[in-house]
Amino acid sequence: EDSKRYLRSDSVDEDDSDDFYYGNGSIVTATSDDTGESTASIVTRVFSAVPRSPRTPHLLHARYYAEEGPAVLRTIIFWSALGLIGVNVYYMIAVEFEYTPLRISLWVASMILLMVIPFLEGRCLLCLDPQGFRSRVRVLIISCFCCLRDLWGRGIYYMIAGGVQLAQWWWLAIYSGAFMVFLGAATFVLGVTFSLKYRNVRDILEANDAELEDEFARYVSEPGGLSIGGFASFLAHNGLDFDDEFVFLAFSSIDSRKTGYIDFDQFRRWWYRRIKCSSKTLKVKPRFRTPEVAY
């Protein structure tokens, strides 16, 4: 029977081979239906779904921010783009527009660049359906310009759009274009930061024992082993963001001898059991979004 099942991550069947994770933490299990392209195919192309694996919750959290970015930033960019489109329409209608080839070219180029932005950043505001019109247009845009999938690439695009808007050179276009350039620069910086964080998470989760031990040794500053401060630094610097409660409880569970320090063998057992190769269900706290089983 052709079907679509949307499941939360706290009810995962470990044997399901057709599950696809994507950015909001849910999984999609889908087969082909009468609409043509299957939901799984859409999710794979739009969100670059990662094969089912115990490590994917950590990877996908970092990957989601590297590709999508914070919701607040996306909302600001979305409404700013609509505002700049309104400025251009006002410029054409209410201001004495000079119909020269340069002016017309800049106006058309600015409108085209700005009208693309709502499709790139309108997921939370327009449509969440991965088979909807907005999603399909976004897939088409990203298939032509692959760098727009990542946050840093869209930051460069927004700086270009703001520069073209600014080049129209009348007072409202100058202010609005400069603001879009600023948003593009902020997006680029955040995108690079989140991309580096994603790379760190991917590298540490794919590290072998020798690489993991070398990374562990970097944070050992006491003769007795790794302290709780070094443990917290190890997690944070490798892109694994957890709250203070998680770090304390996790360290206490590793430090079975209650010495205040842990050695690599203790850490390694916890790492493979709770972070890398845990077979337990990951449950998410409403406030901190912390995997409880990692305790």
mmCIF file of C-alpha atoms in Angstrom:
data_model
loop_
_atom_site.group_PDB
_atom_site.id
_atom_site.type_symbol
_atom_site.label_atom_id
_atom_site.label_comp_id
_atom_site.label_asym_id
_atom_site.label_seq_id
_atom_site.Cartn_x
_atom_site.Cartn_y
_atom_site.Cartn_z
ATOM 1 C CA GLU A 1 0.000 0.000 0.000
ATOM 2 C CA ASP A 2 1.402 3.366 -1.026
ATOM 3 C CA SER A 3 1.681 5.592 1.997
ATOM 4 C CA LYS A 4 3.393 8.478 3.751
ATOM 5 C CA ARG A 5 4.196 8.243 7.470
ATOM 6 C CA TYR A 6 5.526 11.153 9.469
ATOM 7 C CA LEU A 7 7.070 10.031 12.754
ATOM 8 C CA ARG A 8 8.757 11.857 15.590
ATOM 9 C CA SER A 9 12.276 10.803 16.466
ATOM 10 C CA ASP A 10 11.208 9.249 19.805
ATOM 11 C CA SER A 11 9.463 6.370 18.020
ATOM 12 C CA VAL A 12 12.148 5.150 15.643
ATOM 13 C CA ASP A 13 12.279 1.591 14.447
ATOM 14 C CA GLU A 14 15.968 0.680 14.215
ATOM 15 C CA ASP A 15 15.258 -1.682 11.328
ATOM 16 C CA ASP A 16 13.566 0.891 9.068
ATOM 17 C CA SER A 17 15.791 1.325 6.029
ATOM 18 C CA ASP A 18 13.582 3.869 4.242
ATOM 19 C CA ASP A 19 13.790 6.561 6.929
ATOM 20 C CA PHE A 20 15.156 9.985 6.083
ATOM 21 C CA TYR A 21 16.090 12.608 8.664
ATOM 22 C CA TYR A 22 15.867 16.276 7.845
ATOM 23 C CA GLY A 23 16.443 19.618 9.496
ATOM 24 C CA ASN A 24 13.627 19.872 12.051
ATOM 25 C CA GLY A 25 14.493 16.569 13.783
ATOM 26 C CA SER A 26 11.730 14.452 12.278
ATOM 27 C CA ILE A 27 12.018 11.496 9.953
ATOM 28 C CA VAL A 28 10.033 10.773 6.845
ATOM 29 C CA THR A 29 9.209 7.305 5.599
ATOM 30 C CA ALA A 30 7.659 7.377 2.170
ATOM 31 C CA THR A 31 7.052 5.314 -0.908
ATOM 32 C CA SER A 32 5.977 6.327 -4.362
ATOM 33 C CA ASP A 33 2.457 7.629 -4.709
ATOM 34 C CA ASP A 34 0.112 8.817 -7.390
ATOM 35 C CA THR A 35 1.545 12.333 -7.396
ATOM 36 C CA GLY A 36 4.652 11.309 -9.301
ATOM 37 C CA GLU A 37 7.862 12.008 -7.412
ATOM 38 C CA SER A 38 7.964 10.386 -3.994
ATOM 39 C CA THR A 39 8.261 12.338 -0.769
ATOM 40 C CA ALA A 40 11.523 10.541 0.016
ATOM 41 C CA SER A 41 12.984 11.751 -3.273
ATOM 42 C CA ILE A 42 11.945 15.336 -2.551
ATOM 43 C CA VAL A 43 13.428 15.203 0.955
ATOM 44 C CA THR A 44 16.646 13.682 -0.375
ATOM 45 C CA ARG A 45 17.160 16.441 -2.930
ATOM 46 C CA VAL A 46 15.969 19.400 -0.883
ATOM 47 C CA PHE A 47 17.510 18.586 2.478
ATOM 48 C CA SER A 48 20.322 16.212 1.414
ATOM 49 C CA ALA A 49 18.992 13.529 3.749
ATOM 50 C CA VAL A 50 21.583 11.487 5.609
ATOM 51 C CA PRO A 51 21.199 7.678 5.824
ATOM 52 C CA ARG A 52 19.771 6.423 9.114
ATOM 53 C CA SER A 53 22.589 6.229 11.669
ATOM 54 C CA PRO A 54 22.917 6.648 15.455
ATOM 55 C CA ARG A 55 25.189 9.648 14.926
ATOM 56 C CA THR A 56 22.852 11.620 12.646
ATOM 57 C CA PRO A 57 21.023 13.587 15.385
ATOM 58 C CA HIS A 58 24.265 15.387 16.224
ATOM 59 C CA LEU A 59 25.307 15.800 12.610
ATOM 60 C CA LEU A 60 21.919 17.045 11.478
ATOM 61 C CA HIS A 61 21.712 19.678 14.176
ATOM 62 C CA ALA A 62 25.019 21.153 12.985
ATOM 63 C CA ARG A 63 24.175 20.622 9.323
ATOM 64 C CA TYR A 64 20.786 22.303 9.656
ATOM 65 C CA TYR A 65 22.375 25.494 10.985
ATOM 66 C CA ALA A 66 25.142 25.385 8.366
ATOM 67 C CA GLU A 67 22.546 25.229 5.591
ATOM 68 C CA GLU A 68 19.460 26.988 6.982
ATOM 69 C CA GLY A 69 20.746 29.254 9.747
ATOM 70 C CA PRO A 70 18.828 30.715 12.703
ATOM 71 C CA ALA A 71 15.101 31.272 12.202
ATOM 72 C CA VAL A 72 15.358 34.892 13.384
ATOM 73 C CA LEU A 73 17.910 35.712 10.694
ATOM 74 C CA ARG A 74 15.831 34.029 7.985
ATOM 75 C CA THR A 75 12.751 35.983 9.052
ATOM 76 C CA ILE A 76 14.592 39.324 8.974
ATOM 77 C CA ILE A 77 16.017 38.600 5.522
ATOM 78 C CA PHE A 78 12.623 37.476 4.207
ATOM 79 C CA TRP A 79 10.806 40.647 5.237
ATOM 80 C CA SER A 80 13.741 42.859 4.217
ATOM 81 C CA ALA A 81 13.626 41.423 0.705
ATOM 82 C CA LEU A 82 9.901 42.151 0.472
ATOM 83 C CA GLY A 83 10.579 45.672 1.728
ATOM 84 C CA LEU A 84 13.219 46.260 -0.936
ATOM 85 C CA ILE A 85 10.834 45.001 -3.612
ATOM 86 C CA GLY A 86 8.334 47.572 -2.359
ATOM 87 C CA VAL A 87 11.010 50.285 -2.545
ATOM 88 C CA ASN A 88 11.672 49.403 -6.193
ATOM 89 C CA VAL A 89 7.967 49.463 -7.054
ATOM 90 C CA TYR A 90 7.629 52.847 -5.340
ATOM 91 C CA TYR A 91 10.667 54.095 -7.264
ATOM 92 C CA MET A 92 9.072 53.089 -10.563
ATOM 93 C CA ILE A 93 5.608 54.524 -9.795
ATOM 94 C CA ALA A 94 5.964 57.514 -7.475
ATOM 95 C CA VAL A 95 9.416 58.883 -8.318
ATOM 96 C CA GLU A 96 10.453 60.482 -11.575
ATOM 97 C CA PHE A 97 12.087 57.395 -13.030
ATOM 98 C CA GLU A 98 14.687 57.986 -15.722
ATOM 99 C CA TYR A 99 14.080 55.490 -18.517
ATOM 100 C CA THR A 100 17.694 55.087 -19.526
ATOM 101 C CA PRO A 101 19.212 51.677 -20.382
ATOM 102 C CA LEU A 102 21.372 51.725 -17.242
ATOM 103 C CA ARG A 103 18.493 52.629 -14.901
ATOM 104 C CA ILE A 104 16.180 50.039 -16.417
ATOM 105 C CA SER A 105 18.871 47.340 -16.289
ATOM 106 C CA LEU A 106 19.647 48.026 -12.627
ATOM 107 C CA TRP A 107 15.954 48.066 -11.699
ATOM 108 C CA VAL A 108 15.219 44.765 -13.482
ATOM 109 C CA ALA A 109 18.334 43.078 -12.074
ATOM 110 C CA SER A 110 17.478 44.238 -8.557
ATOM 111 C CA MET A 111 13.901 42.973 -8.815
ATOM 112 C CA ILE A 112 15.014 39.547 -10.098
ATOM 113 C CA LEU A 113 17.622 39.144 -7.352
ATOM 114 C CA LEU A 114 15.210 40.234 -4.620
ATOM 115 C CA MET A 115 12.304 38.049 -5.781
ATOM 116 C CA VAL A 116 14.470 34.942 -5.408
ATOM 117 C CA ILE A 117 15.081 35.614 -1.687
ATOM 118 C CA PRO A 118 11.558 34.736 -0.415
ATOM 119 C CA PHE A 119 11.859 31.324 -2.049
ATOM 120 C CA LEU A 120 15.217 30.746 -0.355
ATOM 121 C CA GLU A 121 14.234 31.932 3.120
ATOM 122 C CA GLY A 122 10.453 31.522 3.243
ATOM 123 C CA ARG A 123 10.260 27.942 4.516
ATOM 124 C CA CYS A 124 8.923 28.837 7.966
ATOM 125 C CA LEU A 125 6.703 31.663 6.734
ATOM 126 C CA LEU A 126 5.310 30.433 3.414
ATOM 127 C CA CYS A 127 5.135 26.652 3.207
ATOM 128 C CA LEU A 128 6.637 23.658 5.016
ATOM 129 C CA ASP A 129 5.407 21.147 2.454
ATOM 130 C CA PRO A 130 8.469 19.561 0.764
ATOM 131 C CA GLN A 131 6.319 19.068 -2.358
ATOM 132 C CA GLY A 132 4.908 22.589 -2.371
ATOM 133 C CA PHE A 133 5.511 25.252 -4.985
ATOM 134 C CA ARG A 134 8.033 27.181 -2.858
ATOM 135 C CA SER A 135 10.049 24.015 -2.181
ATOM 136 C CA ARG A 136 10.151 23.025 -5.832
ATOM 137 C CA VAL A 137 11.284 26.493 -6.902
ATOM 138 C CA ARG A 138 13.975 26.427 -4.210
ATOM 139 C CA VAL A 139 15.186 23.033 -5.431
ATOM 140 C CA LEU A 140 15.388 24.390 -8.978
ATOM 141 C CA ILE A 141 17.371 27.440 -7.835
ATOM 142 C CA ILE A 142 19.784 25.371 -5.747
ATOM 143 C CA SER A 143 20.271 22.852 -8.556
ATOM 144 C CA CYS A 144 21.496 25.722 -10.752
ATOM 145 C CA PHE A 145 23.525 27.499 -8.039
ATOM 146 C CA CYS A 146 24.755 24.898 -5.543
ATOM 147 C CA CYS A 147 26.428 27.431 -3.249
ATOM 148 C CA LEU A 148 22.993 28.842 -2.325
ATOM 149 C CA ARG A 149 22.308 25.657 -0.343
ATOM 150 C CA ASP A 150 24.749 26.825 2.339
ATOM 151 C CA LEU A 151 24.210 29.854 4.552
ATOM 152 C CA TRP A 152 27.546 31.438 3.605
ATOM 153 C CA GLY A 153 26.676 31.189 -0.106
ATOM 154 C CA ARG A 154 23.364 32.939 0.413
ATOM 155 C CA GLY A 155 25.198 35.625 2.376
ATOM 156 C CA ILE A 156 27.300 36.418 -0.709
ATOM 157 C CA TYR A 157 24.110 36.453 -2.800
ATOM 158 C CA TYR A 158 22.437 38.947 -0.429
ATOM 159 C CA MET A 159 25.464 41.239 -0.571
ATOM 160 C CA ILE A 160 25.255 41.199 -4.370
ATOM 161 C CA ALA A 161 21.504 41.921 -4.271
ATOM 162 C CA GLY A 162 22.089 44.799 -1.840
ATOM 163 C CA GLY A 163 24.891 46.186 -4.011
ATOM 164 C CA VAL A 164 22.681 46.247 -7.101
ATOM 165 C CA GLN A 165 19.944 47.949 -5.090
ATOM 166 C CA LEU A 166 22.423 50.512 -3.800
ATOM 167 C CA ALA A 167 23.718 51.178 -7.324
ATOM 168 C CA GLN A 168 20.362 52.690 -8.319
ATOM 169 C CA TRP A 169 21.594 55.683 -6.343
ATOM 170 C CA TRP A 170 18.622 57.479 -4.897
ATOM 171 C CA TRP A 171 18.268 58.012 -1.184
ATOM 172 C CA LEU A 172 15.807 55.218 -0.312
ATOM 173 C CA ALA A 173 17.600 52.697 -2.507
ATOM 174 C CA ILE A 174 20.930 53.625 -0.913
ATOM 175 C CA TYR A 175 19.685 53.055 2.653
ATOM 176 C CA SER A 176 17.800 49.847 1.838
ATOM 177 C CA GLY A 177 20.640 48.468 -0.269
ATOM 178 C CA ALA A 178 23.199 49.180 2.449
ATOM 179 C CA PHE A 179 21.003 47.372 4.966
ATOM 180 C CA MET A 180 20.789 44.301 2.707
ATOM 181 C CA VAL A 181 24.582 44.341 2.254
ATOM 182 C CA PHE A 182 24.916 44.375 6.045
ATOM 183 C CA LEU A 183 22.528 41.435 6.379
ATOM 184 C CA GLY A 184 24.469 39.577 3.691
ATOM 185 C CA ALA A 185 27.762 40.141 5.500
ATOM 186 C CA ALA A 186 26.277 38.928 8.799
ATOM 187 C CA THR A 187 24.817 35.883 7.036
ATOM 188 C CA PHE A 188 28.179 35.086 5.459
ATOM 189 C CA VAL A 189 30.026 35.265 8.798
ATOM 190 C CA LEU A 190 27.438 33.077 10.530
ATOM 191 C CA GLY A 191 27.441 30.646 7.607
ATOM 192 C CA VAL A 192 31.215 30.191 7.760
ATOM 193 C CA THR A 193 31.035 29.707 11.542
ATOM 194 C CA PHE A 194 28.279 27.089 11.338
ATOM 195 C CA SER A 195 29.995 25.311 8.438
ATOM 196 C CA LEU A 196 33.208 24.979 10.448
ATOM 197 C CA LYS A 197 31.204 23.682 13.381
ATOM 198 C CA TYR A 198 29.516 21.106 11.171
ATOM 199 C CA ARG A 199 32.891 19.981 9.868
ATOM 200 C CA ASN A 200 34.159 19.573 13.444
ATOM 201 C CA VAL A 201 31.154 17.458 14.425
ATOM 202 C CA ARG A 202 31.503 15.278 11.339
ATOM 203 C CA ASP A 203 35.237 14.796 11.862
ATOM 204 C CA ILE A 204 34.992 13.853 15.544
ATOM 205 C CA LEU A 205 32.143 11.402 14.948
ATOM 206 C CA GLU A 206 34.059 9.731 12.131
ATOM 207 C CA ALA A 207 37.386 9.667 14.016
ATOM 208 C CA ASN A 208 39.033 6.319 14.783
ATOM 209 C CA ASP A 209 40.425 5.413 18.209
ATOM 210 C CA ALA A 210 43.868 6.925 17.588
ATOM 211 C CA GLU A 211 42.407 10.226 16.345
ATOM 212 C CA LEU A 212 39.924 10.314 19.206
ATOM 213 C CA GLU A 213 42.700 9.727 21.749
ATOM 214 C CA ASP A 214 44.817 12.518 20.238
ATOM 215 C CA GLU A 215 41.858 14.904 20.443
ATOM 216 C CA PHE A 216 41.174 13.769 24.026
ATOM 217 C CA ALA A 217 44.812 14.420 25.015
ATOM 218 C CA ARG A 218 44.575 18.049 23.834
ATOM 219 C CA TYR A 219 42.202 18.844 26.694
ATOM 220 C CA VAL A 220 44.015 16.938 29.467
ATOM 221 C CA SER A 221 45.707 19.546 31.669
ATOM 222 C CA GLU A 222 45.980 17.584 34.936
ATOM 223 C CA PRO A 223 48.057 14.492 35.781
ATOM 224 C CA GLY A 224 44.946 12.643 36.928
ATOM 225 C CA GLY A 225 43.239 12.852 33.536
ATOM 226 C CA LEU A 226 40.490 14.956 31.995
ATOM 227 C CA SER A 227 38.648 17.289 34.380
ATOM 228 C CA ILE A 228 35.026 18.323 34.002
ATOM 229 C CA GLY A 229 36.163 21.644 32.538
ATOM 230 C CA GLY A 230 38.266 19.866 29.927
ATOM 231 C CA PHE A 231 35.364 17.533 29.201
ATOM 232 C CA ALA A 232 33.043 20.491 28.588
ATOM 233 C CA SER A 233 35.690 22.125 26.352
ATOM 234 C CA PHE A 234 36.115 18.899 24.364
ATOM 235 C CA LEU A 235 32.386 18.746 23.620
ATOM 236 C CA ALA A 236 32.006 22.456 22.852
ATOM 237 C CA HIS A 237 35.070 22.801 20.622
ATOM 238 C CA ASN A 238 33.999 19.783 18.584
ATOM 239 C CA GLY A 239 30.562 21.239 17.931
ATOM 240 C CA LEU A 240 28.593 19.108 20.401
ATOM 241 C CA ASP A 241 26.504 21.718 22.207
ATOM 242 C CA PHE A 242 24.929 20.590 25.471
ATOM 243 C CA ASP A 243 23.702 22.485 28.518
ATOM 244 C CA ASP A 244 25.450 22.495 31.914
ATOM 245 C CA GLU A 245 23.137 19.825 33.334
ATOM 246 C CA PHE A 246 24.021 17.402 30.573
ATOM 247 C CA VAL A 247 27.779 17.971 30.941
ATOM 248 C CA PHE A 248 27.646 17.473 34.717
ATOM 249 C CA LEU A 249 25.522 14.322 34.599
ATOM 250 C CA ALA A 250 27.501 12.835 31.724
ATOM 251 C CA PHE A 251 30.825 13.453 33.460
ATOM 252 C CA SER A 252 29.480 12.002 36.727
ATOM 253 C CA SER A 253 28.378 8.846 34.917
ATOM 254 C CA ILE A 254 31.850 8.434 33.364
ATOM 255 C CA ASP A 255 33.748 9.152 36.586
ATOM 256 C CA SER A 256 32.722 5.923 38.324
ATOM 257 C CA ARG A 257 35.599 6.179 40.841
ATOM 258 C CA LYS A 258 34.529 9.728 41.810
ATOM 259 C CA THR A 259 38.057 11.121 41.536
ATOM 260 C CA GLY A 260 37.084 14.230 39.581
ATOM 261 C CA TYR A 261 39.063 13.020 36.560
ATOM 262 C CA ILE A 262 38.471 10.536 33.760
ATOM 263 C CA ASP A 263 40.975 8.643 31.617
ATOM 264 C CA PHE A 264 40.677 7.829 27.934
ATOM 265 C CA ASP A 265 39.411 4.275 28.484
ATOM 266 C CA GLN A 266 36.508 5.539 30.583
ATOM 267 C CA PHE A 267 35.767 8.276 28.064
ATOM 268 C CA ARG A 268 36.009 5.883 25.132
ATOM 269 C CA ARG A 269 33.440 3.486 26.608
ATOM 270 C CA TRP A 270 31.004 6.355 27.218
ATOM 271 C CA TRP A 271 31.662 7.867 23.778
ATOM 272 C CA TYR A 272 30.857 4.693 21.838
ATOM 273 C CA ARG A 273 27.951 3.720 24.069
ATOM 274 C CA ARG A 274 26.195 7.069 24.393
ATOM 275 C CA ILE A 275 27.304 9.370 21.570
ATOM 276 C CA LYS A 276 28.558 7.434 18.568
ATOM 277 C CA CYS A 277 26.957 4.018 18.738
ATOM 278 C CA SER A 278 24.000 4.382 21.077
ATOM 279 C CA SER A 279 21.080 2.139 20.125
ATOM 280 C CA LYS A 280 18.685 3.820 22.554
ATOM 281 C CA THR A 281 16.030 6.259 21.524
ATOM 282 C CA LEU A 282 17.068 9.906 21.642
ATOM 283 C CA LYS A 283 14.534 12.005 23.536
ATOM 284 C CA VAL A 284 14.582 15.786 23.309
ATOM 285 C CA LYS A 285 13.950 18.146 26.180
ATOM 286 C CA PRO A 286 11.518 20.919 25.256
ATOM 287 C CA ARG A 287 13.800 23.684 26.533
ATOM 288 C CA PHE A 288 17.388 22.646 26.013
ATOM 289 C CA ARG A 289 16.971 20.063 23.209
ATOM 290 C CA THR A 290 19.427 17.774 24.994
ATOM 291 C CA PRO A 291 19.522 13.989 24.358
ATOM 292 C CA GLU A 292 18.613 12.514 27.746
ATOM 293 C CA VAL A 293 20.099 9.089 27.031
ATOM 294 C CA ALA A 294 23.591 10.564 26.854
ATOM 295 C CA TYR A 295 23.593 10.670 30.655
#
